[in-house]
Amino acid sequence: MTIMRIAITGGIAAGKSTVVNHLHSLGAFVIDYDVLARKVVEPGSAVLQRIVGIFGENAVKNDGSLNRAFIAKHVFGYSNESCENRKKLELLIHPAIYDCAKTLESEYVNKISEENSNVLGSMSSIIVHDIPLLAQVIDSIPFSFDHIITVEAPQEIRVKRMISERNMTERQALARINSQLPSKARKAMADFVVDSTKPMESMLKSVDNMLKTWLQEINNKQSKR
């Protein structure tokens, strides 16, 4: 069946999760890459074992789980070593995430195909890939997207959010921001840019209007067949 695959990205603490949660509440199926990133490094997983092989035994806690504080210290920084460590980590994690995403998408499409043949052009025909680092992986990710949305906010606002909501220091917040590509890279590949500094109602209404346009395009194409 025909589905609309949308990728949603955005800078850290820009408000991406708010938009994703809104789409989920409307009926879209969401594949959360942060959730998958945690899943592929669960205790005993092959990916976690390979991480230990690169970063050493301190990469896991006593309970066998990933030592995120240790990893963050070694991959989110300004040094060349931090950049190289981050690349090594991504080469381990990303392929495993993509495999999980393919499985989830396939299972969902099969499910809705069996349950309802009239989902074309509805919210349930939308599959959202929630990908924080899409700009970094756009050339290697094994999916093509009908549309790409990025959620953006000025750096100073994002830093304040990370300090107040995530208990980060300013230095830690800036390191996370600088580990991502700049907003202009996300905006350049996006069909639609969401300004999360707008009032919530206005911001989400702009998303709804864009979705209506995209869904109408699907319906128009279908009616011409």
C-alpha positions as a LaTeX table, in Angstrom:
\begin{tabular}{lrrr}
\hline
Residue & $x$ (\AA) & $y$ (\AA) & $z$ (\AA) \\
\hline
Met1 & 0.00 & 0.00 & 0.00 \\
Thr2 & 1.03 & 3.66 & $-0.34$ \\
Ile3 & 2.23 & 5.43 & 2.77 \\
Met4 & 3.72 & 8.86 & 3.35 \\
Arg5 & 7.10 & 8.68 & 5.02 \\
Ile6 & 8.07 & 11.88 & 6.84 \\
Ala7 & 11.35 & 12.55 & 8.62 \\
Ile8 & 11.35 & 14.99 & 11.51 \\
Thr9 & 14.59 & 16.40 & 12.80 \\
Gly10 & 15.81 & 19.47 & 14.67 \\
Gly11 & 18.55 & 20.78 & 16.86 \\
Ile12 & 18.78 & 19.46 & 20.38 \\
Ala13 & 16.24 & 21.15 & 22.69 \\
Ala14 & 14.60 & 22.92 & 19.74 \\
Gly15 & 11.18 & 21.38 & 20.37 \\
Lys16 & 11.18 & 18.43 & 17.98 \\
Ser17 & 9.56 & 16.07 & 20.49 \\
Thr18 & 6.60 & 18.43 & 20.89 \\
Val19 & 5.87 & 18.25 & 17.17 \\
Val20 & 6.41 & 14.48 & 17.02 \\
Asn21 & 4.10 & 13.89 & 19.98 \\
His22 & 1.46 & 16.04 & 18.31 \\
Leu23 & 1.59 & 13.99 & 15.12 \\
His24 & 1.39 & 10.79 & 17.13 \\
Ser25 & $-1.72$ & 12.09 & 18.91 \\
Leu26 & $-3.31$ & 12.72 & 15.50 \\
Gly27 & $-2.77$ & 9.11 & 14.43 \\
Ala28 & 0.60 & 9.03 & 12.70 \\
Phe29 & 2.88 & 6.06 & 13.38 \\
Val30 & 6.15 & 7.22 & 14.95 \\
Ile31 & 9.53 & 5.50 & 14.82 \\
Asp32 & 11.65 & 7.15 & 17.51 \\
Tyr33 & 15.34 & 6.78 & 16.74 \\
Asp34 & 16.34 & 7.78 & 20.29 \\
Val35 & 14.30 & 4.83 & 21.59 \\
Leu36 & 15.94 & 2.54 & 19.04 \\
Ala37 & 19.38 & 3.88 & 19.97 \\
Arg38 & 18.75 & 2.74 & 23.54 \\
Lys39 & 17.33 & $-0.58$ & 22.43 \\
Val40 & 20.35 & $-1.60$ & 20.33 \\
Val41 & 22.72 & $-1.09$ & 23.27 \\
Glu42 & 20.72 & $-3.01$ & 25.86 \\
Pro43 & 22.75 & $-5.23$ & 28.22 \\
Gly44 & 24.10 & $-8.27$ & 26.40 \\
Ser45 & 23.54 & $-6.84$ & 22.93 \\
Ala46 & 26.14 & $-7.33$ & 20.22 \\
Val47 & 26.44 & $-3.57$ & 19.74 \\
Leu48 & 27.18 & $-3.00$ & 23.42 \\
Gln49 & 29.86 & $-5.67$ & 23.36 \\
Arg50 & 31.51 & $-3.97$ & 20.41 \\
Ile51 & 31.37 & $-0.62$ & 22.22 \\
Val52 & 33.22 & $-2.17$ & 25.13 \\
Gly53 & 35.77 & $-3.47$ & 22.66 \\
Ile54 & 36.49 & 0.10 & 21.56 \\
Phe55 & 36.03 & 2.15 & 24.74 \\
Gly56 & 36.97 & $-0.43$ & 27.39 \\
Glu57 & 35.20 & $-1.93$ & 30.38 \\
Asn58 & 34.32 & 1.50 & 31.79 \\
Ala59 & 31.81 & 1.82 & 28.95 \\
Val60 & 29.39 & $-0.33$ & 30.98 \\
Lys61 & 28.10 & 0.00 & 34.52 \\
Asn62 & 28.16 & $-2.75$ & 37.12 \\
Asp63 & 24.64 & $-3.79$ & 36.11 \\
Gly64 & 25.77 & $-4.35$ & 32.53 \\
Ser65 & 24.07 & $-1.28$ & 31.06 \\
Leu66 & 25.77 & 1.35 & 28.93 \\
Asn67 & 27.63 & 3.94 & 30.97 \\
Arg68 & 26.16 & 6.97 & 29.22 \\
Ala69 & 28.03 & 9.51 & 31.33 \\
Phe70 & 31.34 & 7.86 & 30.45 \\
Ile71 & 30.48 & 7.71 & 26.75 \\
Ala72 & 29.22 & 11.31 & 26.68 \\
Lys73 & 32.49 & 12.48 & 28.22 \\
His74 & 34.43 & 10.81 & 25.43 \\
Val75 & 32.28 & 11.70 & 22.42 \\
Phe76 & 30.80 & 15.14 & 23.15 \\
Gly77 & 33.71 & 17.51 & 23.18 \\
Tyr78 & 35.77 & 19.86 & 21.06 \\
Ser79 & 38.87 & 17.71 & 20.58 \\
Asn80 & 39.75 & 15.66 & 17.51 \\
Glu81 & 39.71 & 12.58 & 19.73 \\
Ser82 & 36.09 & 13.26 & 20.73 \\
Cys83 & 35.11 & 13.62 & 17.08 \\
Glu84 & 36.82 & 10.36 & 16.16 \\
Asn85 & 35.20 & 8.56 & 19.08 \\
Arg86 & 31.80 & 9.86 & 18.04 \\
Lys87 & 32.33 & 8.57 & 14.49 \\
Lys88 & 33.32 & 5.14 & 15.79 \\
Leu89 & 30.23 & 5.01 & 17.99 \\
Glu90 & 27.91 & 6.04 & 15.16 \\
Leu91 & 29.36 & 3.39 & 12.85 \\
Leu92 & 28.38 & 0.78 & 15.42 \\
Ile93 & 24.95 & 2.08 & 16.38 \\
His94 & 23.45 & 3.50 & 13.20 \\
Pro95 & 23.21 & 0.28 & 11.12 \\
Ala96 & 21.53 & $-1.50$ & 14.02 \\
Ile97 & 19.05 & 1.36 & 14.40 \\
Tyr98 & 18.18 & 1.28 & 10.70 \\
Asp99 & 17.50 & $-2.46$ & 10.86 \\
Cys100 & 15.10 & $-1.93$ & 13.76 \\
Ala101 & 13.38 & 0.93 & 11.94 \\
Lys102 & 12.89 & $-1.22$ & 8.83 \\
Thr103 & 11.31 & $-3.96$ & 10.93 \\
Leu104 & 8.95 & $-1.58$ & 12.75 \\
Glu105 & 7.86 & 0.06 & 9.52 \\
Ser106 & 7.25 & $-3.25$ & 7.77 \\
Glu107 & 5.21 & $-4.59$ & 10.70 \\
Tyr108 & 3.08 & $-1.45$ & 10.80 \\
Val109 & 2.37 & $-1.42$ & 7.06 \\
Asn110 & 1.35 & $-5.08$ & 7.18 \\
Lys111 & $-0.90$ & $-4.41$ & 10.16 \\
Ile112 & $-2.82$ & $-1.49$ & 8.68 \\
Ser113 & $-3.07$ & $-3.22$ & 5.31 \\
Glu114 & $-4.84$ & $-6.14$ & 6.98 \\
Glu115 & $-7.05$ & $-4.02$ & 9.25 \\
Asn116 & $-8.16$ & $-1.24$ & 6.95 \\
Ser117 & $-7.80$ & $-0.75$ & 3.23 \\
Asn118 & $-8.99$ & 2.89 & 3.38 \\
Val119 & $-6.09$ & 4.49 & 5.24 \\
Leu120 & $-4.64$ & 6.16 & 2.14 \\
Gly121 & $-4.64$ & 9.91 & 2.60 \\
Ser122 & $-5.37$ & 9.70 & 6.33 \\
Met123 & $-3.11$ & 10.29 & 9.33 \\
Ser124 & $-2.69$ & 6.54 & 9.79 \\
Ser125 & $-1.00$ & 6.43 & 6.37 \\
Ile126 & 1.78 & 8.67 & 7.71 \\
Ile127 & 4.93 & 7.09 & 9.13 \\
Val128 & 7.12 & 9.54 & 11.01 \\
His129 & 10.81 & 8.83 & 11.41 \\
Asp130 & 11.96 & 10.91 & 14.40 \\
Ile131 & 15.67 & 11.36 & 13.63 \\
Pro132 & 17.66 & 13.91 & 15.67 \\
Leu133 & 20.82 & 13.55 & 13.55 \\
Leu134 & 19.21 & 13.31 & 10.11 \\
Ala135 & 21.48 & 15.98 & 8.63 \\
Gln136 & 24.53 & 13.90 & 9.53 \\
Val137 & 23.19 & 10.66 & 8.04 \\
Ile138 & 20.98 & 11.83 & 5.17 \\
Asp139 & 23.39 & 10.43 & 2.57 \\
Ser140 & 23.69 & 7.00 & 4.18 \\
Ile141 & 20.31 & 6.31 & 5.76 \\
Pro142 & 18.51 & 3.51 & 3.85 \\
Phe143 & 15.20 & 5.37 & 3.57 \\
Ser144 & 13.80 & 7.93 & 1.18 \\
Phe145 & 11.39 & 10.49 & 2.59 \\
Asp146 & 8.40 & 12.11 & 0.96 \\
His147 & 8.86 & 15.14 & 3.19 \\
Ile148 & 11.33 & 16.40 & 5.78 \\
Ile149 & 10.44 & 18.69 & 8.67 \\
Thr150 & 12.96 & 20.41 & 10.90 \\
Val151 & 12.10 & 22.10 & 14.20 \\
Glu152 & 14.31 & 25.04 & 15.02 \\
Ala153 & 14.98 & 27.60 & 17.76 \\
Pro154 & 17.85 & 30.04 & 18.38 \\
Gln155 & 20.91 & 28.62 & 20.10 \\
Glu156 & 20.55 & 30.79 & 23.20 \\
Ile157 & 17.03 & 29.47 & 23.81 \\
Arg158 & 18.14 & 25.89 & 23.35 \\
Val159 & 21.02 & 26.36 & 25.81 \\
Lys160 & 18.65 & 27.79 & 28.42 \\
Arg161 & 16.30 & 24.82 & 27.93 \\
Met162 & 19.11 & 22.31 & 28.40 \\
Ile163 & 20.33 & 24.04 & 31.54 \\
Ser164 & 16.87 & 24.29 & 33.11 \\
Glu165 & 15.27 & 21.07 & 31.84 \\
Arg166 & 18.21 & 18.69 & 31.52 \\
Asn167 & 20.45 & 19.94 & 34.33 \\
Met168 & 23.36 & 20.56 & 31.96 \\
Thr169 & 26.05 & 23.16 & 32.40 \\
Glu170 & 26.39 & 25.78 & 29.70 \\
Arg171 & 29.58 & 24.10 & 28.50 \\
Gln172 & 27.85 & 20.71 & 28.25 \\
Ala173 & 24.91 & 22.24 & 26.38 \\
Leu174 & 27.17 & 23.97 & 23.87 \\
Ala175 & 29.15 & 20.76 & 23.36 \\
Arg176 & 25.95 & 18.90 & 22.47 \\
Ile177 & 24.89 & 21.64 & 20.07 \\
Asn178 & 28.30 & 21.76 & 18.43 \\
Ser179 & 28.30 & 17.97 & 17.97 \\
Gln180 & 25.42 & 18.46 & 15.52 \\
Leu181 & 25.48 & 20.18 & 12.15 \\
Pro182 & 24.30 & 23.83 & 12.17 \\
Ser183 & 20.66 & 24.71 & 11.63 \\
Lys184 & 21.31 & 25.89 & 8.07 \\
Ala185 & 22.18 & 22.30 & 7.09 \\
Arg186 & 18.85 & 21.04 & 8.46 \\
Lys187 & 16.91 & 23.87 & 6.87 \\
Ala188 & 18.56 & 23.26 & 3.49 \\
Met189 & 17.21 & 19.71 & 3.25 \\
Ala190 & 13.79 & 20.35 & 4.80 \\
Asp191 & 10.46 & 20.91 & 3.04 \\
Phe192 & 9.09 & 22.67 & 6.07 \\
Val193 & 10.74 & 24.54 & 8.95 \\
Val194 & 8.89 & 24.80 & 12.26 \\
Asp195 & 9.72 & 27.82 & 14.41 \\
Ser196 & 9.32 & 26.57 & 17.96 \\
Thr197 & 9.61 & 30.07 & 19.43 \\
Lys198 & 6.05 & 30.72 & 18.25 \\
Pro199 & 3.15 & 30.19 & 20.68 \\
Met200 & 2.33 & 26.49 & 20.94 \\
Glu201 & $-1.10$ & 26.74 & 19.30 \\
Ser202 & 0.24 & 28.73 & 16.37 \\
Met203 & 3.22 & 26.41 & 15.90 \\
Leu204 & 1.13 & 23.25 & 15.85 \\
Lys205 & $-1.49$ & 24.81 & 13.59 \\
Ser206 & 1.22 & 25.53 & 11.01 \\
Val207 & 2.19 & 21.84 & 11.13 \\
Asp208 & $-1.44$ & 20.75 & 10.75 \\
Asn209 & $-1.92$ & 22.99 & 7.73 \\
Met210 & 1.17 & 21.61 & 6.05 \\
Leu211 & 0.05 & 18.04 & 6.68 \\
Lys212 & $-3.39$ & 18.76 & 5.21 \\
Thr213 & $-1.72$ & 20.04 & 2.06 \\
Trp214 & 0.48 & 16.95 & 1.75 \\
Leu215 & $-2.41$ & 14.56 & 2.39 \\
Gln216 & $-4.56$ & 16.36 & $-0.17$ \\
Glu217 & $-1.79$ & 15.90 & $-2.73$ \\
Ile218 & $-1.91$ & 12.14 & $-2.10$ \\
Asn219 & $-5.68$ & 12.08 & $-2.49$ \\
Asn220 & $-5.51$ & 14.08 & $-5.71$ \\
Lys221 & $-2.93$ & 11.73 & $-7.19$ \\
Gln222 & $-5.01$ & 8.72 & $-6.18$ \\
Ser223 & $-8.21$ & 10.13 & $-7.71$ \\
Lys224 & $-6.46$ & 10.65 & $-11.06$ \\
Arg225 & $-5.47$ & 6.99 & $-11.32$ \\
\hline
\end{tabular}
